[in-house]
Amino acid sequence: MVVPDPNFLSDDGEHLQFIEQLFDIGAALSSRYDLSELLDLILCKSREMTCSDAGSLYLVDRSCPEFPVLLFKAAQNDSRPSVSFREFAMPLTKESIAGYVALTGESLNLADAYRPPDDAPYRFNRNFDVDIGYCTRSMLAIPMRNRHGETIGVLQLLNRKVRADIILRPDNVVESTQPYTRWERRIVQFLASQAGISIERNHLQTNIEQLFEGFIRTSIQAIEMRDPCTSGHSARVAQLSVRLMEEVNKSHTGVWQDIHFSESQKQELRYAALLHDFGKIGVPEAILVKEKKLYPYQLDVIRHRFGVARRTLELDAIQAKYRHLLPDTDPEDPPETCSHCQASAQLDEELSQQLRQLDHYWQIIELADTPQRLEDDSLGLLDEIAQHHYRDIDGNFKPLITAEEFEQLRVLYGNLTKQERTQMEDHVRQTYEFLNQIPWTQNLVNIPQIAFAHHEKLNGSGYPKGLKAEEIPLQTQMMTIADIYDALTAGDRPYKTGQSVREALTILDQEASKYHVNADLLTLFKEREVFRILGHTLDPLPEIRDDGNES
């Protein structure tokens, strides 16, 4: 359409329609968050309002203050719609039309771009026209400014047509185009000011997102500095979770046919996954990096006790031998008739038995210290050790292991006591409290809740609140599968070795059979091989030989 000249607007209705159109354009610009879409919309609406056949848009890049450049960001051409344009940078100088407008802040309205004023420092680069077989005639170049009045870009419109449906060619461009009027110049200046504000808002939005990304990276780094054994875990969980969500979006049958997640929901899940363990920053570091049931210093203390107990037994045996030395003993008597020798041999045998018992006790303690379930006989021996006392260097009898050490060694699963596990599990609550203090935007408002529930189980047996399936967000259920899978396959945990992909999937199947994780999501996770995003491949099943054994 051609912008009507205000002198020829027929009535108030036409005035109102035109103003409403400008408001609609402003609203459309405000709703765009993707920069490419925003620039294309600015150019499209400006051309539409002025009946321009073509146009281009430049942004000023001052990231390097010493050498600012103009970035050619967008171009449109109705008469050459099949021609593709690529972004490039050009020097920010007054020698080009766009550069002159950007540097001076002046608008240019040229009736013939090929013939600028003689005293003008700028010239039109005809190479563009030559490359696509086009001819530029009338041109309007308007600076786009931010709210501080700084020029951030240039809107350049080409060839104002006499009719919108005309396809321009070099042989009809003169009679089919006309110069831009002062009225159109004012309208484009209005659009350019709106565009400048929209672009600045987009830049601010991008800066905020980059700032938040930096905050997240720093937060994860802070966690991993305290718990280097889980380095990369949060990033891998985020990758797996987002890929699983993408697979849900691709599925249009069964339980997934009516479920689709938006890009903002995908970002919401990614952030929640990246920050799901942030609360570990409040867990004591000794618990975070604990490799076995006992802390290293505890094992050293127990080893010292065993050493004292050994030396005490040896000293007792020596003292007993001396007590058996009698003054009437004839050193010429044969060994079998020497009472001292007989007593000494008996004492040596008793000492040997006691030392073997200590060695066996120590083996049981080392075995119990590893994060695995003990056999019943080993548990019985551990109870026996807990009742065993030795005499220290002061002559006082003390237990070989304390009640606290005994409790730790008796842990059946993993390497944490009930109290330590409670402290570890509390990271979920601390994560929620931390995330809940952040003033999230509307499209990210569910992040705290998504992260909070990643240790819940569908049957209500999880923690911290014992939520059931219908209370756990589907995004969290995706993250839970990703979290368990990575914890199983990670090879950097101090208390276990990483399992194969097949072993991890088997354990997840068991979790699904207990109604701990979502079986439908797990099926999708396996069928679409979501784990491949981490470079994992499903190891082949072992071959079965004719004798029934695996090869």
Coordinates of C-alpha atoms in Angstrom, one line a residue:
M1 CA 0.0 0.0 0.0
V2 CA 1.0 3.6 -0.5
V3 CA 1.0 5.9 2.6
P4 CA -1.7 8.5 2.0
D5 CA -0.6 12.1 2.1
P6 CA -2.3 13.9 5.0
N7 CA -3.5 16.6 2.6
F8 CA -5.5 14.0 0.8
L9 CA -7.0 12.0 3.6
S10 CA -10.7 12.0 2.9
D11 CA -12.1 11.8 6.4
D12 CA -11.5 11.1 10.0
G13 CA -12.2 7.4 9.4
E14 CA -9.2 7.2 7.0
H15 CA -7.1 9.1 9.6
L16 CA -8.2 6.6 12.3
Q17 CA -7.5 3.6 10.0
F18 CA -4.0 4.8 9.3
I19 CA -3.2 5.5 13.0
E20 CA -4.5 2.1 13.9
Q21 CA -2.2 0.6 11.4
L22 CA 0.8 2.3 13.0
F23 CA -0.3 1.0 16.4
D24 CA -0.6 -2.5 15.0
I25 CA 2.9 -2.2 13.6
G26 CA 4.2 -1.0 17.0
A27 CA 2.5 -3.9 18.8
A28 CA 3.9 -6.4 16.3
L29 CA 7.4 -5.0 16.8
S30 CA 7.0 -5.3 20.6
S31 CA 6.1 -9.0 20.3
R32 CA 9.2 -10.1 18.5
Y33 CA 12.1 -11.5 20.5
D34 CA 14.1 -13.1 17.8
L35 CA 16.4 -10.5 16.2
S36 CA 16.2 -11.9 12.7
E37 CA 12.4 -11.9 12.8
L38 CA 12.4 -8.4 14.3
L39 CA 14.6 -7.0 11.6
D40 CA 12.6 -8.7 8.8
L41 CA 9.4 -7.3 10.3
I42 CA 10.8 -3.8 10.5
L43 CA 11.9 -3.9 6.9
C44 CA 8.7 -5.5 5.7
K45 CA 6.4 -3.0 7.4
S46 CA 8.4 0.0 6.3
R47 CA 8.3 -1.2 2.7
E48 CA 4.6 -1.9 2.9
M49 CA 3.8 1.5 4.3
T50 CA 5.8 3.3 1.5
C51 CA 5.2 0.9 -1.4
S52 CA 8.9 0.3 -1.6
D53 CA 10.1 -2.5 -4.0
A54 CA 13.2 -3.3 -1.9
G55 CA 15.1 -2.4 1.2
S56 CA 17.9 -3.2 3.5
L57 CA 18.8 -2.8 7.1
Y58 CA 22.2 -2.2 8.7
L59 CA 23.2 -2.3 12.4
V60 CA 26.1 -0.5 13.9
D61 CA 28.6 -2.8 15.6
R62 CA 30.8 -0.9 18.1
S63 CA 32.1 -4.0 19.9
C64 CA 35.6 -2.9 18.8
P65 CA 35.6 0.8 19.5
E66 CA 38.7 1.5 17.4
F67 CA 37.2 -0.1 14.3
P68 CA 33.3 0.2 14.3
V69 CA 31.6 -1.5 11.4
L70 CA 28.2 -1.6 9.7
L71 CA 26.6 -5.1 9.6
F72 CA 24.4 -5.8 6.7
K73 CA 21.6 -7.7 8.5
A74 CA 18.6 -7.9 6.3
A75 CA 17.4 -7.3 2.7
Q76 CA 14.2 -7.8 0.8
N77 CA 13.3 -7.3 -2.9
D78 CA 9.9 -7.9 -4.4
S79 CA 11.2 -7.9 -7.9
R80 CA 14.1 -10.3 -7.1
P81 CA 12.5 -12.6 -4.5
S82 CA 14.7 -15.6 -5.3
V83 CA 18.0 -13.7 -4.7
S84 CA 19.5 -14.7 -1.3
F85 CA 21.4 -12.2 0.8
R86 CA 24.1 -13.0 3.3
E87 CA 25.2 -11.0 6.3
F88 CA 28.5 -9.1 5.9
A89 CA 30.4 -6.3 7.6
M90 CA 31.5 -3.0 5.9
P91 CA 33.6 -0.1 7.2
L92 CA 31.7 2.6 9.0
T93 CA 32.7 5.6 6.9
K94 CA 30.9 8.5 5.2
E95 CA 31.8 7.0 1.8
S96 CA 28.8 4.7 1.8
I97 CA 25.2 6.0 2.1
A98 CA 24.4 3.8 5.1
G99 CA 27.7 4.8 6.7
Y100 CA 27.1 8.5 6.1
V101 CA 23.6 8.3 7.7
A102 CA 24.9 6.2 10.7
L103 CA 27.8 8.7 11.4
T104 CA 25.9 12.0 10.9
G105 CA 22.5 10.9 12.1
E106 CA 21.0 12.7 9.0
S107 CA 18.3 11.2 6.8
L108 CA 18.9 11.0 3.1
N109 CA 16.1 11.2 0.4
L110 CA 17.6 10.6 -3.0
A111 CA 15.5 10.8 -6.2
D112 CA 18.2 9.0 -8.1
A113 CA 20.7 7.0 -6.0
Y114 CA 23.1 6.8 -9.0
R115 CA 23.4 10.6 -9.0
P116 CA 23.9 12.0 -5.5
P117 CA 24.7 15.7 -5.0
D118 CA 28.1 16.7 -6.4
D119 CA 29.4 17.7 -3.0
A120 CA 28.2 14.6 -1.2
P121 CA 31.1 12.5 0.4
Y122 CA 29.1 9.3 -0.2
R123 CA 28.4 7.2 -3.4
F124 CA 26.0 4.4 -4.1
N125 CA 27.7 1.0 -4.6
R126 CA 26.3 -0.2 -7.9
N127 CA 27.9 -3.7 -7.4
F128 CA 24.8 -4.8 -5.6
D129 CA 22.6 -4.0 -8.6
V130 CA 25.0 -5.5 -11.1
D131 CA 25.2 -8.7 -9.2
I132 CA 21.4 -9.3 -9.2
G133 CA 20.5 -7.5 -12.4
Y134 CA 18.6 -4.7 -10.7
C135 CA 18.5 -0.9 -10.9
T136 CA 18.1 1.3 -7.9
R137 CA 16.4 4.7 -8.5
S138 CA 14.7 6.4 -5.5
M139 CA 16.2 5.8 -2.1
L140 CA 15.3 6.8 1.5
A141 CA 17.9 6.2 4.2
I142 CA 16.8 6.8 7.8
P143 CA 18.9 6.4 11.0
M144 CA 17.5 4.2 13.8
R145 CA 18.2 5.5 17.3
N146 CA 18.0 4.1 20.7
R147 CA 16.4 5.9 23.7
H148 CA 19.7 7.7 24.3
G149 CA 19.7 9.2 20.8
E150 CA 22.6 7.1 19.6
T151 CA 22.4 5.8 16.1
I152 CA 22.3 2.0 16.2
G153 CA 21.3 1.2 12.7
V154 CA 20.2 2.4 9.3
L155 CA 16.9 1.6 7.5
Q156 CA 17.3 1.9 3.8
L157 CA 14.3 1.8 1.4
L158 CA 14.6 1.5 -2.4
N159 CA 12.4 2.3 -5.4
R160 CA 9.1 3.7 -4.3
K161 CA 6.7 2.2 -6.9
V162 CA 3.8 3.9 -8.5
R163 CA 1.8 0.7 -8.0
A164 CA 2.5 -2.1 -5.6
D165 CA 2.0 -4.9 -8.2
I166 CA 4.7 -3.7 -10.6
I167 CA 7.7 -5.9 -11.1
L168 CA 10.7 -3.7 -11.7
R169 CA 13.2 -4.2 -14.4
P170 CA 16.1 -2.0 -15.5
D171 CA 14.0 -1.0 -18.6
N172 CA 10.9 0.2 -16.6
V173 CA 12.4 1.5 -13.4
V174 CA 12.3 5.1 -14.4
E175 CA 8.6 5.3 -15.3
S176 CA 7.5 2.8 -12.6
T177 CA 9.2 4.5 -9.6
Q178 CA 8.9 7.9 -8.0
P179 CA 10.8 9.9 -5.3
Y180 CA 9.8 9.6 -1.6
T181 CA 7.7 12.5 -0.3
R182 CA 8.3 14.4 2.9
W183 CA 5.2 12.7 4.3
E184 CA 6.6 9.2 3.7
R185 CA 9.9 10.4 5.2
R186 CA 8.2 11.4 8.4
I187 CA 6.3 8.1 8.5
V188 CA 9.5 6.1 8.0
Q189 CA 11.3 8.2 10.7
F190 CA 8.5 7.3 13.0
L191 CA 8.8 3.6 12.2
A192 CA 12.6 3.8 12.5
S193 CA 12.3 5.3 16.0
Q194 CA 10.0 2.4 17.0
A195 CA 12.4 0.0 15.3
G196 CA 15.3 1.5 17.2
I197 CA 13.6 1.0 20.5
S198 CA 12.6 -2.6 19.6
I199 CA 16.1 -3.4 18.6
E200 CA 17.5 -1.9 21.8
R201 CA 15.0 -3.9 23.8
N202 CA 16.1 -7.0 21.9
H203 CA 19.8 -6.2 22.7
L204 CA 18.9 -5.7 26.3
Q205 CA 17.0 -9.0 26.3
T206 CA 20.0 -10.8 24.8
N207 CA 22.3 -9.2 27.3
I208 CA 20.1 -10.3 30.2
E209 CA 20.1 -13.8 28.7
Q210 CA 23.8 -13.8 28.4
L211 CA 24.1 -12.5 31.9
F212 CA 21.9 -15.2 33.2
E213 CA 23.8 -17.9 31.2
G214 CA 27.0 -16.5 32.8
F215 CA 25.4 -16.7 36.2
I216 CA 24.4 -20.3 35.6
R217 CA 27.9 -21.3 34.4
T218 CA 29.4 -19.6 37.5
S219 CA 26.9 -21.3 39.8
I220 CA 27.7 -24.8 38.3
Q221 CA 31.4 -24.0 38.5
A222 CA 31.0 -23.2 42.2
I223 CA 29.3 -26.5 42.8
E224 CA 31.9 -28.5 40.9
M225 CA 34.7 -26.8 42.7
R226 CA 33.3 -28.2 45.9
D227 CA 32.4 -31.6 44.3
P228 CA 34.8 -32.1 41.4
C229 CA 33.8 -35.8 41.2
T230 CA 30.5 -34.8 39.6
S231 CA 32.0 -32.3 37.1
G232 CA 29.8 -32.1 34.0
H233 CA 26.9 -33.9 35.6
S234 CA 24.5 -30.9 35.5
A235 CA 25.3 -30.1 31.8
R236 CA 24.8 -33.7 30.8
V237 CA 21.5 -34.0 32.6
A238 CA 20.4 -30.8 30.8
Q239 CA 21.4 -32.2 27.4
L240 CA 19.6 -35.5 28.0
S241 CA 16.5 -33.8 29.4
V242 CA 16.1 -31.3 26.5
R243 CA 16.7 -34.0 23.9
L244 CA 14.0 -36.2 25.6
M245 CA 11.6 -33.3 25.4
E246 CA 12.4 -32.8 21.7
E247 CA 11.6 -36.5 21.1
V248 CA 8.3 -36.0 22.9
N249 CA 7.5 -33.1 20.5
K250 CA 8.3 -35.3 17.5
S251 CA 6.0 -38.1 18.7
H252 CA 2.5 -37.7 17.5
T253 CA 1.0 -41.0 18.5
G254 CA -0.1 -42.7 21.7
V255 CA 0.3 -40.9 25.0
W256 CA 2.2 -38.0 23.3
Q257 CA -0.2 -37.1 20.5
D258 CA -1.7 -34.2 22.4
I259 CA 1.5 -33.1 24.2
H260 CA 3.8 -30.4 22.8
F261 CA 6.3 -28.2 24.5
S262 CA 7.2 -24.6 23.4
E263 CA 10.7 -23.2 23.0
S264 CA 10.3 -21.3 26.3
Q265 CA 9.4 -24.5 28.1
K266 CA 12.5 -26.2 26.6
Q267 CA 14.6 -23.3 27.9
E268 CA 12.8 -23.6 31.3
L269 CA 13.7 -27.3 31.5
R270 CA 17.3 -26.7 30.5
Y271 CA 17.8 -24.1 33.2
A272 CA 16.1 -26.3 35.8
A273 CA 18.3 -29.2 34.9
L274 CA 21.5 -27.1 35.0
L275 CA 20.6 -25.8 38.4
H276 CA 18.9 -28.9 39.9
D277 CA 21.9 -29.6 42.2
F278 CA 22.7 -26.1 43.2
G279 CA 21.6 -26.7 46.8
K280 CA 24.7 -29.0 47.2
I281 CA 26.6 -25.8 47.8
G282 CA 25.1 -26.0 51.3
V283 CA 26.1 -29.6 51.9
P284 CA 29.3 -30.2 54.0
E285 CA 32.1 -30.8 51.6
A286 CA 33.3 -33.9 53.5
I287 CA 29.9 -35.6 52.7
L288 CA 30.0 -34.4 49.0
V289 CA 33.4 -36.0 48.3
K290 CA 33.1 -39.0 50.7
E291 CA 34.3 -42.1 48.9
K292 CA 33.7 -44.8 51.5
K293 CA 31.7 -45.3 54.6
L294 CA 34.5 -44.0 56.8
Y295 CA 36.2 -40.7 56.3
P296 CA 40.0 -41.1 55.6
Y297 CA 41.0 -39.7 58.9
Q298 CA 38.7 -42.2 60.7
L299 CA 40.3 -45.1 59.0
D300 CA 43.7 -43.8 60.0
V301 CA 42.6 -43.5 63.6
I302 CA 41.3 -47.1 63.6
R303 CA 44.6 -48.3 61.9
H304 CA 46.5 -46.6 64.8
R305 CA 44.3 -48.4 67.4
F306 CA 45.0 -51.7 65.7
G307 CA 48.7 -50.9 65.8
V308 CA 48.5 -50.1 69.5
A309 CA 46.5 -53.2 70.2
R310 CA 49.1 -55.3 68.3
R311 CA 52.0 -53.8 70.3
T312 CA 50.2 -54.2 73.6
L313 CA 49.6 -57.9 72.8
E314 CA 53.2 -58.4 71.9
L315 CA 54.4 -56.6 75.1
D316 CA 52.0 -58.6 77.2
A317 CA 53.4 -61.8 75.7
I318 CA 57.0 -60.7 76.4
Q319 CA 56.1 -59.8 80.0
A320 CA 54.5 -63.1 80.6
K321 CA 57.6 -64.9 79.3
Y322 CA 59.7 -63.1 81.9
R323 CA 57.3 -64.0 84.7
H324 CA 57.9 -67.7 83.8
L325 CA 61.7 -67.4 84.2
L326 CA 62.4 -69.3 87.4
P327 CA 65.8 -69.3 89.3
D328 CA 66.0 -73.1 89.5
T329 CA 65.7 -73.6 85.7
D330 CA 68.7 -75.4 84.3
P331 CA 69.6 -74.0 81.0
E332 CA 71.1 -77.4 80.1
D333 CA 67.7 -79.1 80.4
P334 CA 66.2 -80.3 77.1
P335 CA 63.4 -78.1 75.7
E336 CA 60.7 -80.7 76.4
T337 CA 61.6 -80.7 80.1
C338 CA 62.0 -76.9 80.4
S339 CA 58.8 -75.4 81.9
H340 CA 59.8 -71.9 80.7
C341 CA 60.2 -73.1 77.2
Q342 CA 56.9 -74.8 77.3
A343 CA 55.2 -71.7 78.6
S344 CA 57.0 -69.6 76.1
A345 CA 55.8 -71.7 73.2
Q346 CA 52.3 -71.6 74.5
L347 CA 52.4 -67.8 74.8
D348 CA 53.8 -67.5 71.3
E349 CA 50.9 -69.6 70.0
E350 CA 48.3 -67.5 71.9
L351 CA 49.9 -64.3 70.6
S352 CA 49.9 -65.6 67.0
Q353 CA 46.2 -66.4 67.3
Q354 CA 45.4 -63.0 68.7
L355 CA 47.4 -61.3 66.0
R356 CA 45.7 -63.4 63.3
Q357 CA 42.4 -62.4 64.8
L358 CA 43.4 -58.7 64.6
D359 CA 44.4 -59.1 61.0
H360 CA 41.1 -60.7 60.2
Y361 CA 39.2 -58.0 62.0
W362 CA 41.1 -55.4 60.0
Q363 CA 40.2 -57.2 56.7
I364 CA 36.5 -57.1 57.7
I365 CA 36.8 -53.4 58.5
E366 CA 38.4 -52.7 55.1
L367 CA 35.7 -54.8 53.4
A368 CA 32.9 -53.1 55.4
D369 CA 34.3 -49.7 54.5
T370 CA 33.6 -50.2 50.8
P371 CA 30.1 -49.0 49.6
Q372 CA 28.6 -52.4 49.2
R373 CA 26.3 -54.7 51.1
L374 CA 28.0 -57.1 53.5
E375 CA 27.3 -60.8 53.8
D376 CA 25.6 -62.0 57.0
D377 CA 28.7 -63.6 58.3
S378 CA 30.7 -60.4 57.8
L379 CA 28.0 -58.4 59.6
G380 CA 28.3 -60.9 62.5
L381 CA 32.0 -60.4 62.6
L382 CA 31.5 -56.6 62.5
D383 CA 29.2 -56.9 65.6
E384 CA 32.0 -59.0 67.2
I385 CA 34.6 -56.3 66.5
A386 CA 32.4 -53.7 68.0
Q387 CA 32.5 -55.6 71.3
H388 CA 36.2 -56.1 71.2
H389 CA 38.4 -54.0 73.5
Y390 CA 42.1 -53.4 73.7
R391 CA 44.4 -52.0 76.3
D392 CA 46.0 -48.7 75.3
I393 CA 49.4 -47.3 76.3
D394 CA 47.9 -46.0 79.6
G395 CA 46.5 -49.4 80.5
N396 CA 42.9 -48.4 79.9
F397 CA 40.6 -50.7 77.9
K398 CA 39.0 -49.1 74.9
P399 CA 36.8 -50.4 72.0
L400 CA 38.6 -51.1 68.7
I401 CA 35.9 -49.2 66.9
T402 CA 33.6 -46.5 68.3
A403 CA 29.8 -46.6 68.2
E404 CA 29.9 -43.9 65.5
E405 CA 32.3 -45.8 63.4
F406 CA 30.3 -49.0 63.8
E407 CA 27.1 -47.2 62.7
Q408 CA 29.0 -46.0 59.5
L409 CA 30.4 -49.4 58.7
R410 CA 27.0 -51.1 59.2
V411 CA 25.4 -48.9 56.4
L412 CA 23.8 -51.4 54.0
Y413 CA 23.5 -49.3 50.8
G414 CA 25.9 -46.7 49.6
N415 CA 28.3 -45.0 51.9
L416 CA 26.3 -42.5 53.9
T417 CA 24.7 -42.9 57.3
K418 CA 21.1 -41.9 57.8
Q419 CA 22.1 -38.5 59.2
E420 CA 24.6 -37.9 56.3
R421 CA 22.0 -38.9 53.8
T422 CA 19.5 -36.5 55.3
Q423 CA 22.1 -33.7 54.9
M424 CA 22.7 -34.8 51.3
E425 CA 19.0 -35.0 50.5
D426 CA 18.5 -31.6 52.0
H427 CA 20.2 -30.1 48.9
V428 CA 16.8 -30.4 47.1
R429 CA 15.2 -28.1 49.6
Q430 CA 18.1 -25.7 49.5
T431 CA 18.0 -25.7 45.7
Y432 CA 14.3 -24.7 45.8
E433 CA 14.8 -22.0 48.4
F434 CA 17.6 -20.5 46.3
L435 CA 15.8 -20.7 43.0
N436 CA 12.6 -19.4 44.5
Q437 CA 14.3 -16.1 45.4
I438 CA 15.0 -15.3 41.8
P439 CA 12.4 -13.0 40.1
W440 CA 11.9 -15.3 37.1
T441 CA 10.2 -13.9 34.0
Q442 CA 6.8 -15.4 33.2
N443 CA 8.2 -17.9 30.7
L444 CA 10.6 -19.3 33.3
V445 CA 8.5 -19.2 36.4
N446 CA 8.3 -23.0 36.8
I447 CA 12.0 -23.5 37.1
P448 CA 12.0 -23.8 41.0
Q449 CA 9.2 -26.4 41.0
I450 CA 10.7 -28.5 38.1
A451 CA 14.1 -28.6 39.9
F452 CA 12.6 -29.3 43.3
A453 CA 10.9 -32.6 42.4
H454 CA 13.7 -34.4 40.6
H455 CA 14.1 -36.9 43.5
E456 CA 10.4 -37.6 43.8
K457 CA 9.0 -41.0 42.6
L458 CA 5.7 -41.6 40.9
N459 CA 4.5 -44.0 43.6
G460 CA 5.1 -41.3 46.3
S461 CA 8.2 -43.0 47.9
G462 CA 10.6 -40.2 46.8
Y463 CA 11.8 -37.1 48.7
P464 CA 11.5 -34.4 50.0
K465 CA 7.7 -34.3 49.9
G466 CA 6.7 -37.8 48.7
L467 CA 4.8 -36.4 45.7
K468 CA 2.9 -38.8 43.4
A469 CA 2.8 -38.9 39.6
E470 CA 0.0 -36.4 39.1
E471 CA 1.9 -33.9 41.3
I472 CA 5.2 -34.2 39.5
P473 CA 5.7 -32.0 36.4
L474 CA 6.3 -34.0 33.2
Q475 CA 9.4 -31.9 32.7
T476 CA 10.7 -33.1 36.1
Q477 CA 9.9 -36.7 35.1
M478 CA 12.2 -36.3 32.1
M479 CA 14.9 -34.8 34.2
T480 CA 14.7 -37.7 36.7
I481 CA 15.4 -40.3 34.0
A482 CA 18.3 -38.2 32.7
D483 CA 19.6 -37.7 36.3
I484 CA 19.5 -41.4 37.1
Y485 CA 21.0 -42.4 33.7
D486 CA 24.0 -40.0 34.1
A487 CA 24.6 -41.0 37.7
L488 CA 24.7 -44.7 36.6
T489 CA 27.0 -44.2 33.6
A490 CA 29.3 -41.5 34.9
G491 CA 32.8 -42.9 35.4
D492 CA 34.0 -40.2 37.7
R493 CA 32.2 -41.0 40.9
P494 CA 34.6 -41.8 43.8
Y495 CA 32.4 -44.5 45.3
K496 CA 31.6 -46.6 42.2
T497 CA 32.6 -47.3 38.6
G498 CA 30.5 -46.2 35.7
Q499 CA 28.1 -48.8 34.3
S500 CA 27.5 -49.6 30.6
V501 CA 24.6 -48.1 28.7
R502 CA 22.8 -51.5 28.7
E503 CA 23.3 -52.0 32.5
A504 CA 22.0 -48.4 33.1
L505 CA 18.9 -49.0 31.0
T506 CA 18.3 -52.3 32.8
I507 CA 18.3 -50.5 36.2
L508 CA 16.0 -47.8 34.8
D509 CA 13.6 -50.6 33.6
Q510 CA 13.6 -51.9 37.2
E511 CA 12.8 -48.4 38.4
A512 CA 10.0 -48.1 36.0
S513 CA 8.6 -51.5 37.1
K514 CA 8.4 -50.2 40.6
Y515 CA 6.6 -47.1 39.4
H516 CA 9.5 -44.9 40.4
V517 CA 10.0 -43.3 36.9
N518 CA 7.7 -42.7 33.9
A519 CA 7.7 -45.9 31.8
D520 CA 6.4 -44.2 28.7
L521 CA 9.2 -41.6 28.8
L522 CA 11.8 -44.3 29.5
T523 CA 10.5 -46.2 26.4
L524 CA 11.0 -43.1 24.3
F525 CA 14.4 -42.5 25.9
K526 CA 15.5 -46.0 24.8
E527 CA 13.8 -46.3 21.4
R528 CA 15.1 -42.9 20.3
E529 CA 18.5 -43.6 21.9
V530 CA 18.5 -40.2 23.6
F531 CA 21.8 -41.1 25.3
R532 CA 23.6 -40.8 21.9
I533 CA 23.7 -37.0 22.5
L534 CA 26.5 -37.8 25.1
G535 CA 28.3 -39.9 22.5
H536 CA 27.1 -43.1 24.2
T537 CA 26.2 -46.2 22.1
L538 CA 24.2 -49.3 23.2
D539 CA 26.7 -52.1 23.7
P540 CA 25.8 -55.4 22.0
L541 CA 24.3 -58.3 23.9
P542 CA 26.8 -61.0 24.9
E543 CA 26.8 -64.0 22.6
I544 CA 25.6 -67.3 24.1
R545 CA 27.7 -70.3 23.2
D546 CA 26.3 -73.8 22.6
D547 CA 27.2 -74.8 26.1
G548 CA 24.9 -72.0 27.4
N549 CA 27.7 -69.8 28.7
E550 CA 28.3 -66.2 27.6
S551 CA 31.3 -65.5 25.4

